Tab-separated table of C-alpha atoms in Angstrom:
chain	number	residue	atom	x	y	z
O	1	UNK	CA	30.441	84.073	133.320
O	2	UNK	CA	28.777	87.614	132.588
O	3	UNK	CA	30.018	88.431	137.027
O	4	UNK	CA	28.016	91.398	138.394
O	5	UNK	CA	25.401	92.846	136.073
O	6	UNK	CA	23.376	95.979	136.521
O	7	UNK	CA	20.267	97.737	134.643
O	8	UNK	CA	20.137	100.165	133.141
O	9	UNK	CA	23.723	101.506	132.401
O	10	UNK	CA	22.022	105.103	131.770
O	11	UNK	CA	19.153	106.943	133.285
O	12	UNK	CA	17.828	110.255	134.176
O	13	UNK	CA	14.922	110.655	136.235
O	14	UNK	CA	12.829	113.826	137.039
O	15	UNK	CA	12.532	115.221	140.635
O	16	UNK	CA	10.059	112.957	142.983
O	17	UNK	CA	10.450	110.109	140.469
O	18	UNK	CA	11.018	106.984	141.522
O	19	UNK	CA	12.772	103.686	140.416
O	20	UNK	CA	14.556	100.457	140.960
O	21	UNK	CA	18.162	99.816	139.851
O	22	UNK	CA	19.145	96.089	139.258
O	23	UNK	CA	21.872	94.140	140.183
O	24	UNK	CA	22.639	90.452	139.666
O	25	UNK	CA	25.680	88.344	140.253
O	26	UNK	CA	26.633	84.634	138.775
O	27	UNK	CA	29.355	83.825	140.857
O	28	UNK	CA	27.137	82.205	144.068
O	29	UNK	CA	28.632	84.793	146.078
O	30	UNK	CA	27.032	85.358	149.807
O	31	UNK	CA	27.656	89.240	149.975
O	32	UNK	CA	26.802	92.394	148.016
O	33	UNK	CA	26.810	95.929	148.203
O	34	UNK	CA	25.347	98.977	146.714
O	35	UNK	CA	27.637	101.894	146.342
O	36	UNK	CA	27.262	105.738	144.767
O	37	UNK	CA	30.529	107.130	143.354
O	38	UNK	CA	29.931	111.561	143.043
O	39	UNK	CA	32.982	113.325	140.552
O	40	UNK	CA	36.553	112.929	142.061
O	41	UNK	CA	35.628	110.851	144.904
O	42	UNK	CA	35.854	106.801	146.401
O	43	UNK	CA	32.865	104.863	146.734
O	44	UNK	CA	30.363	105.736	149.665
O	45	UNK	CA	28.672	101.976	150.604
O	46	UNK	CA	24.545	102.719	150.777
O	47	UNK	CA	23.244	99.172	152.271
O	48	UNK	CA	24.730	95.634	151.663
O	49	UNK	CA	23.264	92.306	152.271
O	50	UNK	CA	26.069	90.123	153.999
O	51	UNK	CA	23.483	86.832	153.285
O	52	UNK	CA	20.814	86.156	151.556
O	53	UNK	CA	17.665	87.743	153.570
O	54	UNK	CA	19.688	90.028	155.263
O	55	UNK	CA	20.420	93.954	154.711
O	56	UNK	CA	22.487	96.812	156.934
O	57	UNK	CA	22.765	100.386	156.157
O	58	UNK	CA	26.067	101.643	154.890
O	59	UNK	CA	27.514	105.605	155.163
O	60	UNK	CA	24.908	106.735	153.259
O	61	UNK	CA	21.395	105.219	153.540
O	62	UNK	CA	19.198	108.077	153.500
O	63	UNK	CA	16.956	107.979	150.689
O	64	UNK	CA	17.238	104.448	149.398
O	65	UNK	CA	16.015	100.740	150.209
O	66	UNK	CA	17.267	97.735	148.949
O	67	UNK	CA	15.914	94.085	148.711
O	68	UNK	CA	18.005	91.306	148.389
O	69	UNK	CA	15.539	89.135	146.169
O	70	UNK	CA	17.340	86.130	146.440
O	71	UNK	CA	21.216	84.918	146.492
O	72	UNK	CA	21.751	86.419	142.885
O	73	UNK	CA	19.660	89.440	143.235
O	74	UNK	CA	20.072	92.644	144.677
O	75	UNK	CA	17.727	95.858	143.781
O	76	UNK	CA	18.494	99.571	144.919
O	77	UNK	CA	15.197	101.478	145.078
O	78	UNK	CA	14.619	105.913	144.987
O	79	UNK	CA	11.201	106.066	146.213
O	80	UNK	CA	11.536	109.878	145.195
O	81	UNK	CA	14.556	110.994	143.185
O	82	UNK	CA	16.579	114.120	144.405
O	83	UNK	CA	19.213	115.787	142.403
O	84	UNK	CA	21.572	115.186	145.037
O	85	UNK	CA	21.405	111.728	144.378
O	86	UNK	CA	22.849	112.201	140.753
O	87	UNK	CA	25.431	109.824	140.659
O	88	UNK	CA	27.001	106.487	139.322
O	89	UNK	CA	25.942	103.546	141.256
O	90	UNK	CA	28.168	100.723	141.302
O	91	UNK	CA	26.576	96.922	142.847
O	92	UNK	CA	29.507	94.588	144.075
O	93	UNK	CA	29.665	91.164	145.301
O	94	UNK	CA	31.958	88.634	147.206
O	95	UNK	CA	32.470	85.450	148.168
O	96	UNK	CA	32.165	86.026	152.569
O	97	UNK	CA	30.749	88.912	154.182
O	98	UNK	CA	34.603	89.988	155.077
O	99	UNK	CA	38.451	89.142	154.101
O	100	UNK	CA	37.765	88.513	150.406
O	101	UNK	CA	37.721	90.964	147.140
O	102	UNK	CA	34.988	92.370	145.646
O	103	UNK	CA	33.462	92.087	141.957
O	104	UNK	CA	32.490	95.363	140.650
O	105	UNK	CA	29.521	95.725	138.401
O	106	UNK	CA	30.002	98.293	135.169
O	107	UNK	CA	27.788	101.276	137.225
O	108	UNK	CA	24.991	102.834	136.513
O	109	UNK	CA	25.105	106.877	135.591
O	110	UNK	CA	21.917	108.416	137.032
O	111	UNK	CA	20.783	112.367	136.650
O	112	UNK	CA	17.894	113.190	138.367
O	113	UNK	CA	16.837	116.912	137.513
H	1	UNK	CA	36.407	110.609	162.849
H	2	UNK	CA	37.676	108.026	160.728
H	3	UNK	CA	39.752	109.411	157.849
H	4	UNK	CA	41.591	107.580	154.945
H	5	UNK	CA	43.571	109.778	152.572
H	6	UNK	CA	45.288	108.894	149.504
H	7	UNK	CA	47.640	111.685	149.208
H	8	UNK	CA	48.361	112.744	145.200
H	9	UNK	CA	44.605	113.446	143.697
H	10	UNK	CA	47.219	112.845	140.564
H	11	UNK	CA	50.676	111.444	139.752
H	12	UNK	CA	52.612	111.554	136.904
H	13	UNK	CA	55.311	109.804	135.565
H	14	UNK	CA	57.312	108.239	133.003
H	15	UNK	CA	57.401	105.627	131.971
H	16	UNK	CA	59.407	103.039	133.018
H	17	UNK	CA	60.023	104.604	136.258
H	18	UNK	CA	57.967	103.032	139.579
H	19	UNK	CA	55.055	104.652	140.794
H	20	UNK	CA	54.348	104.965	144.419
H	21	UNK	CA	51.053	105.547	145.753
H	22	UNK	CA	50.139	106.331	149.072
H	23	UNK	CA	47.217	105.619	151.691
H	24	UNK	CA	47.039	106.879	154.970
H	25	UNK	CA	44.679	106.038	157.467
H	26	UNK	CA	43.015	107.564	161.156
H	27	UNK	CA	41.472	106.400	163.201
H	28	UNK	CA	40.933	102.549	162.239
H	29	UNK	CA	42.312	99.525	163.239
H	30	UNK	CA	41.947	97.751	159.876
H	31	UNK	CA	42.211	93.718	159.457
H	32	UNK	CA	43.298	94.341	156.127
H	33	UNK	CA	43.421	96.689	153.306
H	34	UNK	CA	43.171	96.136	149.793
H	35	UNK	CA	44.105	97.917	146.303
H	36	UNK	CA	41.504	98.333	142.995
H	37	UNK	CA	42.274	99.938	140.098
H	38	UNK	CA	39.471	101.832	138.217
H	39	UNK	CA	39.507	102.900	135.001
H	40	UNK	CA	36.961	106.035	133.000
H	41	UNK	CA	33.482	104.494	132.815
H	42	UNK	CA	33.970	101.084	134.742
H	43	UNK	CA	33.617	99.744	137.883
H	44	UNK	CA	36.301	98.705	140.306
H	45	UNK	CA	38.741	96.114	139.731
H	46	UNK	CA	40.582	94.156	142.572
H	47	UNK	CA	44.652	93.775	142.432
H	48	UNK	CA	45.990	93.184	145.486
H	49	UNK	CA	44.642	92.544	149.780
H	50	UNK	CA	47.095	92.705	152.154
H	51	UNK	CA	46.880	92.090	156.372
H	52	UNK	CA	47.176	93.445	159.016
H	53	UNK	CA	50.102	90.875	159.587
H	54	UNK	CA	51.503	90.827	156.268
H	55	UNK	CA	54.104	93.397	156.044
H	56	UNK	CA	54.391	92.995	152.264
H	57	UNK	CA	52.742	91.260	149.359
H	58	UNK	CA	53.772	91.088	145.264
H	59	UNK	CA	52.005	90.566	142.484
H	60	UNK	CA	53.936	90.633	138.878
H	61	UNK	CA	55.313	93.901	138.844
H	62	UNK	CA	52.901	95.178	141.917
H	63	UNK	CA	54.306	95.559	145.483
H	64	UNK	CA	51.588	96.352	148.535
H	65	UNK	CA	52.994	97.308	152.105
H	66	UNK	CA	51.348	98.066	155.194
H	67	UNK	CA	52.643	99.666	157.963
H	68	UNK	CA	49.759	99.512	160.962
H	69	UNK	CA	52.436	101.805	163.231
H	70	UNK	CA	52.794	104.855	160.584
H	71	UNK	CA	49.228	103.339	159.633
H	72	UNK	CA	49.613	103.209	155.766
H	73	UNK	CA	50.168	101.848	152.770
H	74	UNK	CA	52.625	101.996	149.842
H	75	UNK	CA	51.282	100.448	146.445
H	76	UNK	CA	53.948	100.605	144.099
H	77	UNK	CA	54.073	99.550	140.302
H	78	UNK	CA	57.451	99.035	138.701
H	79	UNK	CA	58.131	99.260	135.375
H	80	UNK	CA	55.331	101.480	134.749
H	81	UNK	CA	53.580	101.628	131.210
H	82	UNK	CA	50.819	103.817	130.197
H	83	UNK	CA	48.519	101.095	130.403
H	84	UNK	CA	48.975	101.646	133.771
H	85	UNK	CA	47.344	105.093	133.799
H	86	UNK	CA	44.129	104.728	135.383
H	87	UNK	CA	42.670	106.107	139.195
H	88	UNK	CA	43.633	103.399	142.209
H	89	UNK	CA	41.806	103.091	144.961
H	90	UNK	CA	42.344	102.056	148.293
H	91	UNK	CA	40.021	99.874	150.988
H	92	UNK	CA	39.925	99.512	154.567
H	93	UNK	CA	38.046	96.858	156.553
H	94	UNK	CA	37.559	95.891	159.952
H	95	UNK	CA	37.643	92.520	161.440
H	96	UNK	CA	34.309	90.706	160.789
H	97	UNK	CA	33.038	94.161	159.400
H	98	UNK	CA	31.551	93.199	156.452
H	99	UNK	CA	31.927	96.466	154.745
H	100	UNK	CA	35.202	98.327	153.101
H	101	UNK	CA	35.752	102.123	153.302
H	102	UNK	CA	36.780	103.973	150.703
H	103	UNK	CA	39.428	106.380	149.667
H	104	UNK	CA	39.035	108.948	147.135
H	105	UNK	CA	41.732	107.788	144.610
H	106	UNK	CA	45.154	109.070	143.381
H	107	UNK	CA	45.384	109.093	139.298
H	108	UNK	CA	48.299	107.818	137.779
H	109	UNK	CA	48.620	108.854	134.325
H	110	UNK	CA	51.556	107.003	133.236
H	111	UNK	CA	53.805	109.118	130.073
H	112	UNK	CA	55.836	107.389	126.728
């Protein structure tokens, strides 16, 4: 089982560019989450889809959409890429929408300048 | 506001000694809380959930407690090793929440 997998591991993006991070998960899990790690801090939650069809913003939603494609698939969009949204991005999944652990994907490093 | 603090941005000890990492908590009335370890470059890695009516719960040489009167946490690893050196972090959740908050992370870096 490859778990949570996200494209691309690396990017930088110019200012006002936009693009899609990827995240898939094998385990049939209901729930995931999008999170942005900055330098010496936790993990800020951006949206999460407790089900299939579903999505709720998190702390920090500005900025970002999501779609939850389908029960595997869940895709972080920048419409227009800010340099405070240089970051690592980390996708997680879990069994129930509460009272269960989550699967961490590997992150994606983004640099927008 | 709500406020979780994991007191120690670093701790370091020797090996062989226990490490005892802290999380404190304002402001929530968490269900339960859980423990990840983190190491350079990767993503998250779950260890250990306790709740709110578990006072204690082991795991090999990994002890979580959680007091919801002082409202925190003790994560302690006996035995340490340096393999143990990485950043733990912990997470609070509410009761049918659906989303854990974060705190920032203490280091352990773990000496021979």
């Amino acid at each position: 089982n490859a778990g949570v997998t996200q494209t691309p591991k690396f990017q930088v993006l110019k200012t006002g560019q936009s693009m899609t991070l990827q995240c898939a998960q094998d385990m049939n899990h209901n729930s995931m989450y999008w999170y942005r790690q900055d330098p010496g801090m936790g993990l800020r939650l951006i949206y999460y889809s407790a089900s299939e069809g579903t999505t709720d913003k998190g702390e920090v939603p500005n900025g970002y959409n999501v779609s939850r494609l389908n029960k595997r698939e869940f895709s972080l969009r920048l419409e227009s890429a800010a340099p405070s949204q240089t970051s690592v991005y980390f996708c997680a999944s879990r069994p129930e929408i509460w009272g269960t652990e989550a699967f961490f994907g590997q992150g994606t490093r983004l640099t927008v300048v | 506001s709500q406020k979780i603090e994991q007191n120690s941005e670093a701790l370091n000890i020797q090996e062989g000694k226990t490490a005892t990492l802290t999380c404190n908590y304002t402001n929530y009335s968490p269900a339960y809380l859980q423990w990840y370890r983190q190491d350079p470059g990767r993503g998250p890695v779950f260890l250990l959930l306790i709740r709110e009516n578990e006072k204690e719960k082991r795991k090999e040489r990994l002890k979580v407690t959680f007091d919801t009167t002082l409202k925190q946490s003790l994560f302690h690893i006996t035995a340490s090793q340096p393999a143990d050196s990485a950043t733990y972090l912990c997470a609070l959740e509410h009761t049918n929440a659906g989303k854990s908050t974060f705190g920032d992370g203490t280091t352990l870096t773990v000496k021979p």
